[in-house]
Coordinates of C-alpha atoms and ligand atoms in Angstrom, one line a residue:
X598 CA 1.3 -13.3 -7.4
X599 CA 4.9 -12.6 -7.0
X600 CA 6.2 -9.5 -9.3
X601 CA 9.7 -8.6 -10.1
X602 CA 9.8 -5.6 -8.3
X603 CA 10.1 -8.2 -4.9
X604 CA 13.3 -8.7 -5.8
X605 CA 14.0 -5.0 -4.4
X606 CA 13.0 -5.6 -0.8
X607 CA 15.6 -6.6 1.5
X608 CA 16.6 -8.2 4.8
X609 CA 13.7 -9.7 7.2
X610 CA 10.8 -9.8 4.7
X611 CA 9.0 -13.2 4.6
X612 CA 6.4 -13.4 1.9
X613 CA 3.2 -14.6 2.3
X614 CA 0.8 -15.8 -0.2
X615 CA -1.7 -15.5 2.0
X616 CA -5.4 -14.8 0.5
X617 CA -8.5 -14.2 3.0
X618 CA -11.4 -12.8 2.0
X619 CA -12.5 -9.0 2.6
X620 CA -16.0 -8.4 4.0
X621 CA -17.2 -5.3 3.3
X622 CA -19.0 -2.8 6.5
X623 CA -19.9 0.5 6.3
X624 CA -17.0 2.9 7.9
X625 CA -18.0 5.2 10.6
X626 CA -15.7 7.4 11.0
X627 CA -15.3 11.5 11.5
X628 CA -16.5 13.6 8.2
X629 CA -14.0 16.5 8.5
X630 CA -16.6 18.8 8.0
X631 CA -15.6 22.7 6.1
X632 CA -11.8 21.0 5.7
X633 CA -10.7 19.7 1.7
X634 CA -11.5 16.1 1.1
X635 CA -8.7 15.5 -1.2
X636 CA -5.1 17.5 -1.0
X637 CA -1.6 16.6 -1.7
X638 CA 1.1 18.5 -0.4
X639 CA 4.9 17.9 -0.7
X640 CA 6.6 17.4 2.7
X641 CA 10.4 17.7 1.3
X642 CA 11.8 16.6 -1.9
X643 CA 10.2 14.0 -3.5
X644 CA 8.1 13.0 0.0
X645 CA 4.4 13.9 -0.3
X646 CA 1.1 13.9 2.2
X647 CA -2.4 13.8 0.5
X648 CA -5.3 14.4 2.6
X649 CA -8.4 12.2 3.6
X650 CA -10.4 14.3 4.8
X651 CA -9.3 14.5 8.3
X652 CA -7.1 11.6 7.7
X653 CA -3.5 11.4 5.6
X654 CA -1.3 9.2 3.5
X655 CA 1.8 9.5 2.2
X656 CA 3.7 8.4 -1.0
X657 CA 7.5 8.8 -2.4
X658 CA 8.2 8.7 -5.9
X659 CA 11.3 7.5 -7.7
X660 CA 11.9 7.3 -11.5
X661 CA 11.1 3.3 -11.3
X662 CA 7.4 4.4 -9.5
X663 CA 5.7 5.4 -6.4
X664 CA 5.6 4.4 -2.8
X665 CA 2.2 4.8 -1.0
X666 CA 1.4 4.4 2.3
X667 CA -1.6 4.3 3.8
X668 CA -4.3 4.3 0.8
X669 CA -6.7 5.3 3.8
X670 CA -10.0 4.7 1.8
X671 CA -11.0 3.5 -1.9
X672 CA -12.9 6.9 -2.6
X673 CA -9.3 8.6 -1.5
X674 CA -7.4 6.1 -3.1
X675 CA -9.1 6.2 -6.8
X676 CA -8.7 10.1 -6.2
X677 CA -4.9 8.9 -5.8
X678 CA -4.5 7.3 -8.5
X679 CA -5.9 10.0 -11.0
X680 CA -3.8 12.4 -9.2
X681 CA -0.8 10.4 -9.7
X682 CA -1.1 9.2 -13.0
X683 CA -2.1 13.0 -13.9
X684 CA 1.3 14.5 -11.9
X685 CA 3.8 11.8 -12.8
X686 CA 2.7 9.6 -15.2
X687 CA 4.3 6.7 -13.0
X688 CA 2.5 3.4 -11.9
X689 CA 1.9 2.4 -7.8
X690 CA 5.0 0.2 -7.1
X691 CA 4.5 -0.6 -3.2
X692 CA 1.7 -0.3 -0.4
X693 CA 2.8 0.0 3.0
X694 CA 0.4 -0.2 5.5
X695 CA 0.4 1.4 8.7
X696 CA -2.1 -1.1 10.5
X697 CA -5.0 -2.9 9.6
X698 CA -7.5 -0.5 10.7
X699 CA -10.1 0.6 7.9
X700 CA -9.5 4.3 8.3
X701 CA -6.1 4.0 7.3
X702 CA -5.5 0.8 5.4
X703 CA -8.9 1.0 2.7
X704 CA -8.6 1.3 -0.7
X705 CA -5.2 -0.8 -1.8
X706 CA -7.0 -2.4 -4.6
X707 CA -6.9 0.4 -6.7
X708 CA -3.2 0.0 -7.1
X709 CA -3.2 -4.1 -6.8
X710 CA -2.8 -4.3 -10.4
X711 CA 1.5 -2.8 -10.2
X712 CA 1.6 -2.5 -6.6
X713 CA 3.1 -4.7 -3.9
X714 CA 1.0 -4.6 -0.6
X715 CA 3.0 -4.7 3.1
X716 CA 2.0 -5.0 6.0
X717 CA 3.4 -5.7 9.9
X718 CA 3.2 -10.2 10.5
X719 CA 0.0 -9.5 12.8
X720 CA -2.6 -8.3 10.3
X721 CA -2.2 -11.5 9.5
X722 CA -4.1 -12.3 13.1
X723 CA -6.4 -9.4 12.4
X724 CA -7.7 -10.0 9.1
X725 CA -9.4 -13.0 11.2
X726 CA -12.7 -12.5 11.9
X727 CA -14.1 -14.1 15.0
X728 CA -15.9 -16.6 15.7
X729 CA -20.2 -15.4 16.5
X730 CA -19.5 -16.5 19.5
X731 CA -15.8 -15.7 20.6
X732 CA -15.2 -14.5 24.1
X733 CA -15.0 -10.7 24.5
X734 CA -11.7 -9.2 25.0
X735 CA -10.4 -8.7 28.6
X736 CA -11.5 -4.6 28.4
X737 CA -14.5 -5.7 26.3
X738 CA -15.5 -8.0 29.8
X739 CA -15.2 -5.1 32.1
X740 CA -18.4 -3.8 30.5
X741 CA -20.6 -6.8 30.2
X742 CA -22.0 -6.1 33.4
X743 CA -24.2 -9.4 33.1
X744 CA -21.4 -11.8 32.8
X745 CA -23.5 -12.9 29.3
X746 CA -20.5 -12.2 26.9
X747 CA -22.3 -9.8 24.8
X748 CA -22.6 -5.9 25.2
X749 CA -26.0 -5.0 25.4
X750 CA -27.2 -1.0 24.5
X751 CA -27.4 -0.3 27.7
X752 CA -23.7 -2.0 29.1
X753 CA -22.2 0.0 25.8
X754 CA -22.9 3.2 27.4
X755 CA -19.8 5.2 28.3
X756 CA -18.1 2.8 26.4
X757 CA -16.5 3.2 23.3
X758 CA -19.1 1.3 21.6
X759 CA -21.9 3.4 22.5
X760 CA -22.2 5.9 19.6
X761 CA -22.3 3.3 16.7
X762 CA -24.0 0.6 18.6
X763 CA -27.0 0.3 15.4
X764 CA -24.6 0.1 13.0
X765 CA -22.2 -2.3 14.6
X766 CA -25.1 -4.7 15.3
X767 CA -25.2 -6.8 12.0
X768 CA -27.0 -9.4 13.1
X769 CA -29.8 -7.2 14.8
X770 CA -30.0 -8.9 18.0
X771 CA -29.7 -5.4 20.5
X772 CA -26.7 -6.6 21.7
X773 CA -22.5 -6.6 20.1
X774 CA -20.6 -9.9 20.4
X775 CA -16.8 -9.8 19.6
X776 CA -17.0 -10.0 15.9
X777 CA -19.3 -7.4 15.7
X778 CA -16.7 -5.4 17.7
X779 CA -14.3 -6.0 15.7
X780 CA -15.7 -5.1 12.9
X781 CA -15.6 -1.6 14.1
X782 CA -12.1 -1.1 13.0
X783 CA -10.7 -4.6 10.8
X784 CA -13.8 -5.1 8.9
X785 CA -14.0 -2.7 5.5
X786 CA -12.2 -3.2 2.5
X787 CA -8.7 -3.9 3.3
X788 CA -6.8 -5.9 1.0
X789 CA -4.5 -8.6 2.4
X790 CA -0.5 -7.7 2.4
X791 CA 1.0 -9.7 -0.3
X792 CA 4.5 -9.7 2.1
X793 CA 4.2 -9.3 5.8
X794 CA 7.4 -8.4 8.1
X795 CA 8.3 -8.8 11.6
X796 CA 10.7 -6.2 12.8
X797 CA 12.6 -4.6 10.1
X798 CA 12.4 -4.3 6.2
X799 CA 13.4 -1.9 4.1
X800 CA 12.3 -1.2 0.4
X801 CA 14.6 -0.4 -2.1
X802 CA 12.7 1.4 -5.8
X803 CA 14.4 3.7 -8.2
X804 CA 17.8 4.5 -6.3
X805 CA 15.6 5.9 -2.9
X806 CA 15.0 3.5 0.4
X807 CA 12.1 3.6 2.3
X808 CA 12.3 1.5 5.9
X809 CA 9.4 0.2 7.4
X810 CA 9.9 -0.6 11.1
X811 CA 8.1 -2.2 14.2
X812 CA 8.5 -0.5 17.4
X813 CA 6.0 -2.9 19.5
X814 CA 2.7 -2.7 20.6
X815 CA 1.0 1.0 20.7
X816 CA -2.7 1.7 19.4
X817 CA -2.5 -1.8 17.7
X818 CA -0.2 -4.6 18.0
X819 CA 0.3 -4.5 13.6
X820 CA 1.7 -0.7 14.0
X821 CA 4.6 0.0 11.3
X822 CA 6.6 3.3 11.9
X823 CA 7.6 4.2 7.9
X824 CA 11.2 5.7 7.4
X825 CA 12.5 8.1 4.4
X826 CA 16.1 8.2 5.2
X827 CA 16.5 10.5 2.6
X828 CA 14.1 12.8 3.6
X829 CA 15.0 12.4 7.4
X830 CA 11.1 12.2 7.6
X831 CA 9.2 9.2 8.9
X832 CA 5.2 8.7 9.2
X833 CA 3.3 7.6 12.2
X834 CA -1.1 6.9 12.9
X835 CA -2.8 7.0 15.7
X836 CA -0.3 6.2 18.4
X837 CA 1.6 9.0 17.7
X838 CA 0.2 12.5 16.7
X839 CA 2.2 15.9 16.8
X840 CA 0.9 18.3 19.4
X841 CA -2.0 15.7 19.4
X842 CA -2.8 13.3 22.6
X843 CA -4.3 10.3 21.4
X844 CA -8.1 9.9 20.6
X845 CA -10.2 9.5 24.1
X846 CA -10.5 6.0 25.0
X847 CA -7.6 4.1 23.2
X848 CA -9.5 1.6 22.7
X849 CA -7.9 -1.7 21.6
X850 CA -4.2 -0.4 22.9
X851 CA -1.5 -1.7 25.1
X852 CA -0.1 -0.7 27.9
X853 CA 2.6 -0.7 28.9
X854 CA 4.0 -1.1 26.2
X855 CA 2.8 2.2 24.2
X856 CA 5.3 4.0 26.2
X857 CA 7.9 1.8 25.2
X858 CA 7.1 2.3 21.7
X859 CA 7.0 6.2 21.8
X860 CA 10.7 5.8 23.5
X861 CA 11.7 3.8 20.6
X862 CA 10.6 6.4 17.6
X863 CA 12.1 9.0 19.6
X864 CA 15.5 7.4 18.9
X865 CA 15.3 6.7 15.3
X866 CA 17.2 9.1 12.9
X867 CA 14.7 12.1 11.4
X868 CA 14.1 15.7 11.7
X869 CA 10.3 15.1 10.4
X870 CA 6.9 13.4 11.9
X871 CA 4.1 13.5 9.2
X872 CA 1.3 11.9 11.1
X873 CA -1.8 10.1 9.8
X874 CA -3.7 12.7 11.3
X875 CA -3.1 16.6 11.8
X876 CA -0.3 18.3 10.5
X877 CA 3.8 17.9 10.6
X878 CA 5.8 18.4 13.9
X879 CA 9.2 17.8 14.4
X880 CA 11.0 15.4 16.9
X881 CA 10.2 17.8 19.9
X882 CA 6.5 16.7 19.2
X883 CA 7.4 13.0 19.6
X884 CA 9.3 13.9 22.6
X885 CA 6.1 15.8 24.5
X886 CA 4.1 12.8 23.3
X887 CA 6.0 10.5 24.5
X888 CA 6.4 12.8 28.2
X889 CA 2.1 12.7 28.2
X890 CA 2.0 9.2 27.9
X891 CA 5.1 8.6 30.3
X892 CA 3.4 10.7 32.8
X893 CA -0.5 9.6 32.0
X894 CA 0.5 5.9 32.8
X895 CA 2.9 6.5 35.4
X896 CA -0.2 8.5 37.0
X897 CA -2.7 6.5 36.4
X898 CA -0.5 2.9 37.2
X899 CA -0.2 4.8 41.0
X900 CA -3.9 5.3 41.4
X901 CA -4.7 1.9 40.5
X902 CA -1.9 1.2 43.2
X903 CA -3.6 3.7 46.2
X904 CA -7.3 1.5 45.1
X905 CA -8.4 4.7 43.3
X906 CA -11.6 4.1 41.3
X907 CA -11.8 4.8 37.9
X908 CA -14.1 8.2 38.7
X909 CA -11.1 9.7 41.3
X910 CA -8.9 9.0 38.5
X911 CA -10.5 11.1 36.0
X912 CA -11.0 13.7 38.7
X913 CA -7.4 14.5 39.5
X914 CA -5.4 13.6 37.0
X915 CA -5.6 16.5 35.1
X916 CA -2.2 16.9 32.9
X917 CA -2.1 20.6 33.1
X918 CA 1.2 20.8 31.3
X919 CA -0.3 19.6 28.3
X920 CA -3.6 21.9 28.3
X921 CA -2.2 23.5 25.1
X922 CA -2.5 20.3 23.3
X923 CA -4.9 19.4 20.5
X924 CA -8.6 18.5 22.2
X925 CA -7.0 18.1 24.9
X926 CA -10.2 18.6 26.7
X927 CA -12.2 15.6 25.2
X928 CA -9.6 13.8 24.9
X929 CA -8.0 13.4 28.9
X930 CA -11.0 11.5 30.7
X931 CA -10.9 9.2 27.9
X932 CA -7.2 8.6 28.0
X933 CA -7.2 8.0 31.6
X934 CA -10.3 5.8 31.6
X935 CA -8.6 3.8 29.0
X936 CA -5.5 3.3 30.6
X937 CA -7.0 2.4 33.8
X938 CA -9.3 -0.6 32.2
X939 CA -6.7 -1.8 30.0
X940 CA -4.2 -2.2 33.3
X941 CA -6.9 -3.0 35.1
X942 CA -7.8 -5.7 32.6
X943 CA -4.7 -7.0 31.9
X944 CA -3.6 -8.0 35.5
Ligands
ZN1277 ZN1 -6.1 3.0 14.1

């Protein structure tokens, strides 16, 4: 249903009635052990982060209500909601979501009853589920060593689907067919955005903007950088993580085109990054990011170029420069590897 408040959003927002049903999968995704579950801490002004676990949201209040983005899981968002109604006594007016990925965009419902949901125009593709027997992605082919367009237990090894290869296998058959896949990340419960965007919107809401912006494909082609011109803060997930690389295998991203991405938040207007995971950084951290994965693909794209295999990849491109960064260590094979069979892929 349309609500009043959708007169405040401006410029490039088509709306979408769009309805598609939510399946519901378990999530399998890191515990944070020994860190809080729940947390809120103000970033500046009225701009706040709560805490996930090891994964964060954000939300802006105004005196007309409160901005959220990222509701990141029901449990975390019906924490939320207390929190909110407890600290402000103001209702959920908007939902931005980052992506469609069930670590960052579960739990909206709580807050459907006052609150607008958007999202970036391709979770409308994701929220698809495929077909039993859709082809595999182009990466997803590289592994089915068999040619029978399912990963068995045995192809998923090394791959990213190795560790949750039970739990991803619904129909119990040994073996993971695209929509099993991609239930990994879309399936969970994710409500459909009520409006979807395509480049640029903006959200107006008691006197205080909020810009919601799509810099092209990253970690996920449905990625939404979130803008607090106010606060000269934005928020970024996944693709783009102060001091940070990204997680191992990047499964599911783009490349070349991250790179171009990262070039494009380094030249929006902010002094603050508050990422969807780890803490604040400043633009300097989007600036080294974007250097890693300038270099990384630039490295990796010359390999690929010499006939390097994926092993001699792994084996000398080492990143030294960036040895100081987050698990850096686990993380580096898997970046490489994951750059190499997406380009390799995609040719
Ligand atoms: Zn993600």
């Amino acid at each position: 249903m349309l609500r009043q408040t959708l007169a405040n959003l401006m410029a490039a927002v088509s709306v979408s009635m769009l309805v598609l049903p939510t399946t519901v999968f378990a999530q399998g995704f890191g515990t944070g052990e020994g860190l809080p579950r729940h947390e809120i801490t103000n970033v500046t002004g009225d701009l706040y982060r709560f805490r996930d676990s090891r994964t964060f949201g954000m939300f802006l209040v105004t005196a007309d209500g409160i901005i959220v983005v990222d509701p990141t899981s029901s449990a975390a968002a019906a924490w939320l909601k207390t929190q909110l109604d407890e600290r402000f006594g103001l209702p959920v007016k908007y939902v931005i979501y980052s992506h469609l990925h069930n670590d960052h965009a579960s739990g909206a419902g709580v807050f459907a009853e006052t609150a607008t949901i958007i999202g970036h125009e391709n979770i409308r593709k994701n929220l698809q589920r495929p077909a039993a027997d859709a082809p595999l992605l182009s990466r997803e082919q590289l592994w089915d060593i068999n040619h029978d367009g399912v990963i068995q237990r045995a192809e998923a090894e090394g791959t990213v689907n190795a560790g949750g290869f039970t739990e991803l296998d619904t129909n119990k058959d040994d073996s993971l067919g695209r929509a099993e896949i991609w239930a990994r990340r879309f399936g969970g419960e994710q409500v459909p955005p009520d409006i979807y965007y395509t480049s640029q919107a903006s959200i107006t809401l008691g006197g205080k903007t909020v810009e919601l912006h799509y810099m092209g494909r990253n970690h996920s082609d449905d990625m939404t950088v979130v803008r607090f011109p106010e606060e000269r803060a934005i928020y970024t997930t996944d693709f783009l993580t102060p001091k940070r690389p990204p997680r191992t295998t990047l499964y599911g991203a783009y490349f070349p085109d991250f790179v171009e991405s990262l070039r494009r938040v380094e030249q929006l207007d902010f002094d603050i990054i508050s990422p969807g995971h780890e803490l604040p950084g400043t633009k300097a951290d989007v600036s080294e990011q974007r250097r890693y994965m300038e270099e990384l693909v630039a490295a990796v794209s010359a390999g690929i170029a010499e006939g390097k295999t994926k092993e001699e990849l792994v084996e000398t491109i080492l990143m030294e420069d960036y040895d100081h960064l987050l698990e850096y260590a686990e993380s580096r094979p898997g970046n490489v590897i994951g750059i190499y069979e997406t380009l390799i892929s995609s040719r």
